[in-house]
Amino acid sequence: MSLSEAPSTAVRIRPRPRVGTAGRWPLGAAAWSFVWIVAILVLFRYSAEAAAALAGVFCALQAAKLWPTLFLLAIFAAMPYQQSLLGGIAYVNVSAADIAAGLFALALPAIAMRKGRFIAGPALMPLLFFLLIATIGTLVNWQGWASLVSLSRMAVVTLGALLIFANADGRMKTFYRCVDAYLLGVLILAFIALFTFLGSGIKASMYTLGLHKNHLGPAFGCGIVMSLGILLAHRPSGTRRMWLLGTCAASAMGILLSLSRGGWFATSAGVLLLLYLTRNIRAFAAVLAVSVPVLAILWMTLPEESREYATEITGRAKTVQTRIASIEEVLEVYRESPLIGRGVGLRKYIEPHNVLVLTLGESGLLGLGGFLAMVWGGITTFRRALRRCDDEQRKTLLMVGLSVFVLTLCHGLMDVYWRRGVGFLGWAFVGMAAAFLQQRQKRTLPVSADGSELPARVPA
């Protein structure tokens, strides 16, 4: 009897043992702590407040290494609230989510060394290429502080989000908790928007808590996509189902009160993608049957002026004319330097509210090619992870993440993409997909019943 005809023997799969780096760096950790302590003491001689701030940063870094999950939850929970903590000092707008992400990014190398691996996924190389092209164009056409701040924002939104969520904590339970943290934050924001509308009218609710309507729209849209995606794909029951239905309805109410047409368009794209991925038309119809009458009643309570503003999308609308004029200005700048553009920072002076046009003006044709390659890298990460996914909960999270990623990109076609807020969310989900992809790619060796390794292939 030939080998190919031999009866199969049951084998179990044992992961190849991986040697981590935990415990290898005691001297390095001690030296690093000593440097921080010396820096704090030296700074204390000149400013007690600055020394206290530096000590706080040091403690936060240690906390990030010890409890990374808490930082991930804090980033998602704070994402709907993008108020600038610095008041826009010198072009800098920093939110609470930015601070949490920045502190965690500083601790990320130590976390990666402790785990003995570093994950980036298929999106890393095209992303780095785009950032390289943007940096070269910016150095050639340096515009000072505005260029540095804009480049930093681009790196945080894309590379920072990807690396943080790919390497911090790859457990599916943690990622679902992040989604729940965001939904809790957006649910509270939706009720605040409703109370603002009831107390002060629609113009106040469009800028709830000082947030711009063009942030509120996609923020509520992400809440709709996350809650609806879990309802359609995972089909939970009991209390969790009611929680998701309530959050979806509240987010729909919030996005309506924002009067953000870009948010409406982007959310529609995300929801349509969810329907295509899940093909759960019956559950979607049930959600519509509950939410549409409520939204219709709320729409009828809006002033006639607000309804006209929200539905006026012709070329006669003032906002449309302003954006067309901005697009023409940026295209004129692009024609002057079509290859590498005029450098990142142009957005501080002209904002066309379209990420493709802005990329042409700032980074030229090379930058636009890099941006499209970067986006394709993110989509490829989701596609590969979905193709190799064998778990329904994981598949649900990947479909939700892909829909949020598409939502943020579609919103960038009608509004500012490189801003505080939901753009970070899209790339955070790319990082989650990269973590899942790495888990599915772990090399394994078959072992026999007695535990001895068998060859990976049987020679013919």
C-alpha positions as semicolon CSV with decimal commas, in nm:
position;residue;x (nm);y (nm);z (nm)
1;M;0,000;0,000;0,000
2;S;0,140;0,336;-0,101
3;L;0,189;0,619;0,140
4;S;-0,089;0,822;-0,018
5;E;-0,332;0,533;0,031
6;A;-0,243;0,479;0,397
7;P;-0,520;0,552;0,647
8;S;-0,497;0,897;0,797
9;T;-0,377;0,928;1,154
10;A;-0,536;1,180;1,384
11;V;-0,289;1,448;1,480
12;R;-0,313;1,750;1,699
13;I;-0,164;2,083;1,609
14;R;0,080;2,233;1,850
15;P;0,200;2,593;1,797
16;R;0,571;2,633;1,744
17;P;0,707;2,754;2,077
18;R;0,793;3,123;2,067
19;V;1,058;3,269;2,289
20;G;0,949;3,606;2,418
21;T;1,164;3,890;2,538
22;A;1,010;3,923;2,882
23;G;1,275;3,935;3,146
24;R;1,559;3,999;2,905
25;W;1,591;4,373;2,965
26;P;1,622;4,434;3,343
27;L;1,930;4,651;3,305
28;G;1,780;4,841;3,014
29;A;1,459;4,907;3,208
30;A;1,655;5,022;3,511
31;A;1,871;5,254;3,298
32;W;1,562;5,395;3,125
33;S;1,393;5,466;3,458
34;F;1,711;5,626;3,590
35;V;1,725;5,864;3,289
36;W;1,367;5,971;3,350
37;I;1,425;6,032;3,719
38;V;1,738;6,239;3,652
39;A;1,552;6,443;3,389
40;I;1,267;6,512;3,632
41;L;1,508;6,620;3,909
42;V;1,704;6,849;3,675
43;L;1,386;7,004;3,540
44;F;1,257;7,059;3,893
45;R;1,538;7,311;3,953
46;Y;1,392;7,533;3,682
47;S;1,018;7,464;3,694
48;A;0,824;7,258;3,947
49;E;0,518;7,254;3,717
50;A;0,717;7,120;3,421
51;A;0,881;6,857;3,641
52;A;0,540;6,750;3,770
53;A;0,411;6,724;3,412
54;L;0,712;6,512;3,311
55;A;0,660;6,288;3,614
56;G;0,298;6,247;3,510
57;V;0,406;6,142;3,161
58;F;0,647;5,888;3,309
59;C;0,373;5,739;3,529
60;A;0,135;5,726;3,232
61;L;0,394;5,538;3,025
62;Q;0,439;5,283;3,302
63;A;0,061;5,245;3,326
64;A;0,040;5,194;2,949
65;K;0,287;4,908;2,972
66;L;0,110;4,749;3,266
67;W;-0,253;4,801;3,162
68;P;-0,262;4,853;2,782
69;T;-0,630;4,756;2,761
70;L;-0,732;5,056;2,970
71;F;-0,562;5,293;2,727
72;L;-0,731;5,129;2,427
73;L;-1,069;5,167;2,595
74;A;-0,992;5,528;2,686
75;I;-0,903;5,611;2,325
76;F;-1,232;5,473;2,191
77;A;-1,445;5,616;2,473
78;A;-1,297;5,964;2,426
79;M;-1,312;5,959;2,046
80;P;-1,660;6,121;2,016
81;Y;-1,540;6,414;2,232
82;Q;-1,282;6,596;2,023
83;Q;-1,275;6,932;2,198
84;S;-0,932;7,089;2,180
85;L;-0,765;7,096;2,521
86;L;-0,518;7,363;2,406
87;G;-0,768;7,598;2,248
88;G;-0,597;7,588;1,909
89;I;-0,268;7,735;2,030
90;A;-0,026;7,775;1,737
91;Y;-0,234;7,558;1,500
92;V;-0,233;7,272;1,753
93;N;-0,563;7,106;1,848
94;V;-0,515;6,820;2,090
95;S;-0,803;6,615;2,231
96;A;-0,818;6,371;2,520
97;A;-0,808;6,081;2,273
98;D;-0,494;6,231;2,117
99;I;-0,321;6,243;2,454
100;A;-0,413;5,882;2,537
101;A;-0,296;5,765;2,193
102;G;0,026;5,966;2,213
103;L;0,121;5,832;2,554
104;F;0,045;5,479;2,445
105;A;0,251;5,523;2,127
106;L;0,552;5,620;2,339
107;A;0,510;5,302;2,542
108;L;0,455;5,084;2,234
109;P;0,824;4,993;2,169
110;A;0,860;4,858;2,524
111;I;0,536;4,661;2,485
112;A;0,650;4,515;2,152
113;M;0,988;4,412;2,298
114;R;0,818;4,246;2,592
115;K;0,590;4,045;2,362
116;G;0,873;3,959;2,123
117;R;0,690;4,054;1,806
118;F;0,584;4,356;1,603
119;I;0,274;4,353;1,380
120;A;0,196;4,594;1,099
121;G;0,013;4,403;0,824
122;P;-0,006;4,464;0,447
123;A;-0,089;4,833;0,487
124;L;0,247;4,930;0,639
125;M;0,463;4,965;0,327
126;P;0,218;5,170;0,115
127;L;0,143;5,381;0,422
128;L;0,512;5,452;0,478
129;F;0,553;5,532;0,108
130;F;0,273;5,788;0,125
131;L;0,414;5,950;0,438
132;L;0,760;5,958;0,276
133;I;0,629;6,136;-0,034
134;A;0,434;6,381;0,183
135;T;0,745;6,449;0,393
136;I;0,970;6,508;0,091
137;G;0,722;6,752;-0,063
138;T;0,685;6,929;0,269
139;L;1,062;6,968;0,321
140;V;1,099;7,112;-0,029
141;N;0,815;7,358;0,040
142;W;0,854;7,406;0,415
143;Q;0,581;7,624;0,566
144;G;0,699;7,627;0,925
145;W;0,496;7,515;1,221
146;A;0,186;7,444;1,011
147;S;0,377;7,180;0,813
148;L;0,507;7,005;1,124
149;V;0,165;6,994;1,290
150;S;-0,005;6,868;0,974
151;L;0,252;6,594;0,917
152;S;0,219;6,485;1,279
153;R;-0,158;6,467;1,249
154;M;-0,132;6,249;0,938
155;A;0,109;6,011;1,110
156;V;-0,107;5,985;1,423
157;V;-0,431;5,921;1,230
158;T;-0,282;5,647;1,011
159;L;0,047;5,496;1,129
160;G;-0,012;5,558;1,497
161;A;-0,361;5,407;1,496
162;L;-0,246;5,105;1,294
163;L;0,052;5,018;1,513
164;I;-0,123;5,079;1,845
165;F;-0,416;4,849;1,779
166;A;-0,211;4,587;1,594
167;N;0,039;4,540;1,876
168;A;-0,118;4,643;2,206
169;D;-0,370;4,368;2,276
170;G;-0,480;4,118;2,013
171;R;-0,762;3,963;2,213
172;M;-1,101;3,974;2,044
173;K;-1,270;4,046;2,378
174;T;-1,062;4,362;2,416
175;F;-1,157;4,487;2,070
176;Y;-1,527;4,430;2,139
177;R;-1,486;4,624;2,463
178;C;-1,336;4,910;2,260
179;V;-1,645;4,911;2,039
180;D;-1,870;4,914;2,347
181;A;-1,667;5,200;2,494
182;Y;-1,720;5,405;2,178
183;L;-2,092;5,323;2,168
184;L;-2,129;5,432;2,531
185;G;-1,954;5,760;2,457
186;V;-2,160;5,829;2,146
187;L;-2,485;5,734;2,327
188;I;-2,419;5,995;2,595
189;L;-2,331;6,250;2,327
190;A;-2,657;6,175;2,142
191;F;-2,867;6,244;2,453
192;I;-2,675;6,566;2,515
193;A;-2,748;6,668;2,154
194;L;-3,119;6,593;2,204
195;F;-3,140;6,795;2,526
196;T;-2,951;7,077;2,355
197;F;-3,203;7,072;2,071
198;L;-3,501;7,072;2,306
199;G;-3,358;7,354;2,515
200;S;-3,184;7,578;2,260
201;G;-3,294;7,470;1,913
202;I;-3,135;7,309;1,611
203;K;-2,855;7,563;1,564
204;A;-2,725;7,482;1,912
205;S;-2,752;7,105;1,861
206;M;-2,545;7,133;1,542
207;Y;-2,257;7,242;1,767
208;T;-2,325;7,032;2,077
209;L;-2,058;7,081;2,348
210;G;-1,872;7,311;2,110
211;L;-1,813;7,031;1,859
212;H;-1,854;7,113;1,490
213;K;-2,140;6,951;1,304
214;N;-1,893;6,803;1,054
215;H;-1,740;6,606;1,341
216;L;-2,072;6,516;1,501
217;G;-2,209;6,371;1,175
218;P;-1,947;6,100;1,113
219;A;-1,908;6,037;1,487
220;F;-2,275;5,943;1,512
221;G;-2,242;5,761;1,179
222;C;-1,972;5,536;1,323
223;G;-2,206;5,464;1,615
224;I;-2,476;5,358;1,370
225;V;-2,241;5,134;1,171
226;M;-2,087;4,968;1,479
227;S;-2,416;4,891;1,652
228;L;-2,601;4,798;1,333
229;G;-2,314;4,582;1,211
230;I;-2,316;4,368;1,526
231;L;-2,695;4,342;1,507
232;L;-2,691;4,228;1,144
233;A;-2,390;3,997;1,152
234;H;-2,372;3,857;1,503
235;R;-2,746;3,875;1,583
236;P;-2,719;3,905;1,963
237;S;-3,014;3,846;2,190
238;G;-3,144;3,966;2,522
239;T;-3,003;4,272;2,695
240;R;-2,721;4,319;2,446
241;R;-2,964;4,333;2,157
242;M;-3,167;4,605;2,329
243;W;-2,847;4,797;2,411
244;L;-2,738;4,791;2,046
245;L;-3,083;4,884;1,918
246;G;-3,101;5,178;2,158
247;T;-2,753;5,299;2,067
248;C;-2,828;5,271;1,696
249;A;-3,151;5,470;1,736
250;A;-2,982;5,736;1,951
251;S;-2,696;5,769;1,700
252;A;-2,949;5,806;1,416
253;M;-3,121;6,079;1,613
254;G;-2,788;6,251;1,675
255;I;-2,678;6,242;1,313
256;L;-3,011;6,389;1,206
257;L;-2,976;6,677;1,453
258;S;-2,622;6,747;1,331
259;L;-2,753;6,836;0,983
260;S;-2,421;6,710;0,847
261;R;-2,480;6,614;0,484
262;G;-2,130;6,469;0,458
263;G;-2,205;6,254;0,762
264;W;-2,531;6,136;0,606
265;F;-2,359;6,043;0,281
266;A;-2,071;5,862;0,450
267;T;-2,300;5,674;0,688
268;S;-2,516;5,562;0,398
269;A;-2,207;5,420;0,227
270;G;-2,106;5,234;0,545
271;V;-2,457;5,092;0,597
272;L;-2,485;4,978;0,233
273;L;-2,151;4,799;0,265
274;L;-2,276;4,629;0,582
275;L;-2,585;4,510;0,397
276;Y;-2,368;4,371;0,118
277;L;-2,139;4,190;0,361
278;T;-2,408;4,049;0,591
279;R;-2,700;4,014;0,346
280;N;-2,933;4,029;0,645
281;I;-3,213;4,227;0,485
282;R;-3,480;4,106;0,727
283;A;-3,305;4,237;1,038
284;F;-3,222;4,564;0,863
285;A;-3,588;4,608;0,768
286;A;-3,686;4,556;1,131
287;V;-3,444;4,828;1,241
288;L;-3,583;5,063;0,976
289;A;-3,940;4,991;1,082
290;V;-3,858;5,114;1,431
291;S;-3,627;5,405;1,351
292;V;-3,781;5,566;1,042
293;P;-4,107;5,682;1,206
294;V;-3,914;5,833;1,499
295;L;-3,673;6,011;1,267
296;A;-3,961;6,134;1,051
297;I;-4,132;6,288;1,354
298;L;-3,806;6,449;1,463
299;W;-3,749;6,582;1,109
300;M;-4,090;6,745;1,105
301;T;-4,014;6,928;1,430
302;L;-3,716;7,101;1,267
303;P;-3,763;7,461;1,148
304;E;-3,837;7,499;0,777
305;E;-3,514;7,695;0,735
306;S;-3,307;7,407;0,874
307;R;-3,479;7,150;0,650
308;E;-3,409;7,366;0,346
309;Y;-3,045;7,407;0,450
310;A;-3,000;7,032;0,490
311;T;-3,157;6,943;0,155
312;E;-3,006;7,224;-0,053
313;I;-2,720;7,058;-0,242
314;T;-2,741;7,239;-0,575
315;G;-2,474;7,473;-0,706
316;R;-2,674;7,770;-0,577
317;A;-2,610;7,677;-0,213
318;K;-2,358;7,902;-0,042
319;T;-2,166;7,614;0,118
320;V;-2,140;7,435;-0,216
321;Q;-2,015;7,750;-0,391
322;T;-1,753;7,805;-0,119
323;R;-1,620;7,452;-0,151
324;I;-1,610;7,467;-0,529
325;A;-1,406;7,787;-0,504
326;S;-1,166;7,622;-0,257
327;I;-1,126;7,320;-0,486
328;E;-1,039;7,548;-0,777
329;E;-0,778;7,728;-0,567
330;V;-0,613;7,401;-0,464
331;L;-0,610;7,275;-0,822
332;E;-0,435;7,596;-0,928
333;V;-0,169;7,526;-0,665
334;Y;-0,140;7,168;-0,794
335;R;-0,081;7,285;-1,150
336;E;0,218;7,487;-1,030
337;S;0,381;7,173;-0,884
338;P;0,206;6,865;-1,023
339;L;0,462;6,604;-0,915
340;I;0,513;6,661;-0,541
341;G;0,272;6,945;-0,470
342;R;0,325;7,243;-0,243
343;G;0,381;7,049;0,078
344;V;0,166;6,941;0,370
345;G;0,038;7,246;0,554
346;L;-0,153;7,390;0,262
347;R;-0,473;7,281;0,439
348;K;-0,410;7,547;0,705
349;Y;-0,471;7,811;0,440
350;I;-0,700;7,642;0,185
351;E;-0,926;7,349;0,277
352;P;-1,115;7,203;-0,024
353;H;-1,312;6,954;0,191
354;N;-1,204;6,670;-0,036
355;V;-0,907;6,454;0,061
356;L;-0,819;6,363;-0,300
357;V;-0,806;6,724;-0,415
358;L;-0,614;6,825;-0,102
359;T;-0,361;6,545;-0,160
360;L;-0,305;6,666;-0,515
361;G;-0,237;7,017;-0,390
362;E;-0,011;6,912;-0,102
363;S;0,169;6,606;-0,242
364;G;0,103;6,606;-0,617
365;L;0,050;6,300;-0,835
366;L;0,305;6,098;-0,639
367;G;0,124;6,172;-0,317
368;L;-0,215;6,086;-0,465
369;G;-0,077;5,754;-0,587
370;G;0,065;5,689;-0,241
371;F;-0,264;5,779;-0,074
372;L;-0,462;5,542;-0,297
373;A;-0,204;5,267;-0,238
374;M;-0,230;5,328;0,138
375;V;-0,609;5,295;0,125
376;W;-0,581;4,980;-0,084
377;G;-0,338;4,841;0,173
378;G;-0,596;4,895;0,445
379;I;-0,870;4,727;0,241
380;T;-0,634;4,439;0,158
381;T;-0,572;4,385;0,529
382;F;-0,946;4,344;0,586
383;R;-0,990;4,119;0,282
384;R;-0,711;3,882;0,384
385;A;-0,830;3,866;0,742
386;L;-1,188;3,797;0,632
387;R;-1,076;3,529;0,388
388;R;-0,890;3,343;0,660
389;C;-1,146;3,402;0,934
390;D;-1,312;3,092;1,082
391;D;-1,486;3,256;1,378
392;E;-1,822;3,438;1,358
393;Q;-1,743;3,695;1,627
394;R;-1,413;3,781;1,465
395;K;-1,576;3,802;1,123
396;T;-1,840;4,037;1,262
397;L;-1,575;4,271;1,401
398;L;-1,388;4,268;1,069
399;M;-1,701;4,356;0,872
400;V;-1,782;4,637;1,115
401;G;-1,424;4,764;1,093
402;L;-1,422;4,761;0,713
403;S;-1,751;4,953;0,705
404;V;-1,618;5,215;0,949
405;F;-1,301;5,245;0,738
406;V;-1,508;5,306;0,423
407;L;-1,731;5,551;0,611
408;T;-1,437;5,765;0,719
409;L;-1,293;5,767;0,366
410;C;-1,627;5,862;0,210
411;H;-1,665;6,142;0,461
412;G;-1,321;6,265;0,356
413;L;-1,458;6,313;0,004
414;M;-1,703;6,574;0,134
415;D;-1,525;6,717;0,435
416;V;-1,194;6,736;0,624
417;Y;-1,024;6,396;0,654
418;W;-0,706;6,490;0,843
419;R;-0,874;6,608;1,160
420;R;-0,922;6,490;1,513
421;G;-1,178;6,215;1,533
422;V;-1,316;5,933;1,326
423;G;-1,032;5,909;1,073
424;F;-0,831;5,751;1,355
425;L;-1,109;5,495;1,409
426;G;-1,083;5,361;1,055
427;W;-0,711;5,291;1,086
428;A;-0,756;5,152;1,438
429;F;-0,978;4,884;1,285
430;V;-0,709;4,819;1,022
431;G;-0,474;4,753;1,314
432;M;-0,723;4,509;1,465
433;A;-0,748;4,327;1,131
434;A;-0,368;4,308;1,112
435;A;-0,361;4,154;1,462
436;F;-0,620;3,893;1,359
437;L;-0,429;3,823;1,039
438;Q;-0,109;3,760;1,232
439;Q;-0,290;3,522;1,464
440;R;-0,414;3,321;1,167
441;Q;-0,064;3,317;1,013
442;K;0,111;3,167;1,317
443;R;0,320;2,877;1,197
444;T;0,227;2,539;1,341
445;L;0,384;2,196;1,319
446;P;0,189;1,870;1,334
447;V;0,273;1,643;1,623
448;S;0,204;1,277;1,677
449;A;0,020;1,129;1,971
450;D;0,338;1,099;2,176
451;G;0,421;1,467;2,124
452;S;0,709;1,426;1,877
453;E;0,711;1,662;1,581
454;L;0,621;1,527;1,239
455;P;0,760;1,674;0,917
456;A;0,549;1,948;0,770
457;R;0,541;1,768;0,435
458;V;0,567;1,401;0,341
459;P;0,807;1,359;0,049
460;A;0,662;1,192;-0,257
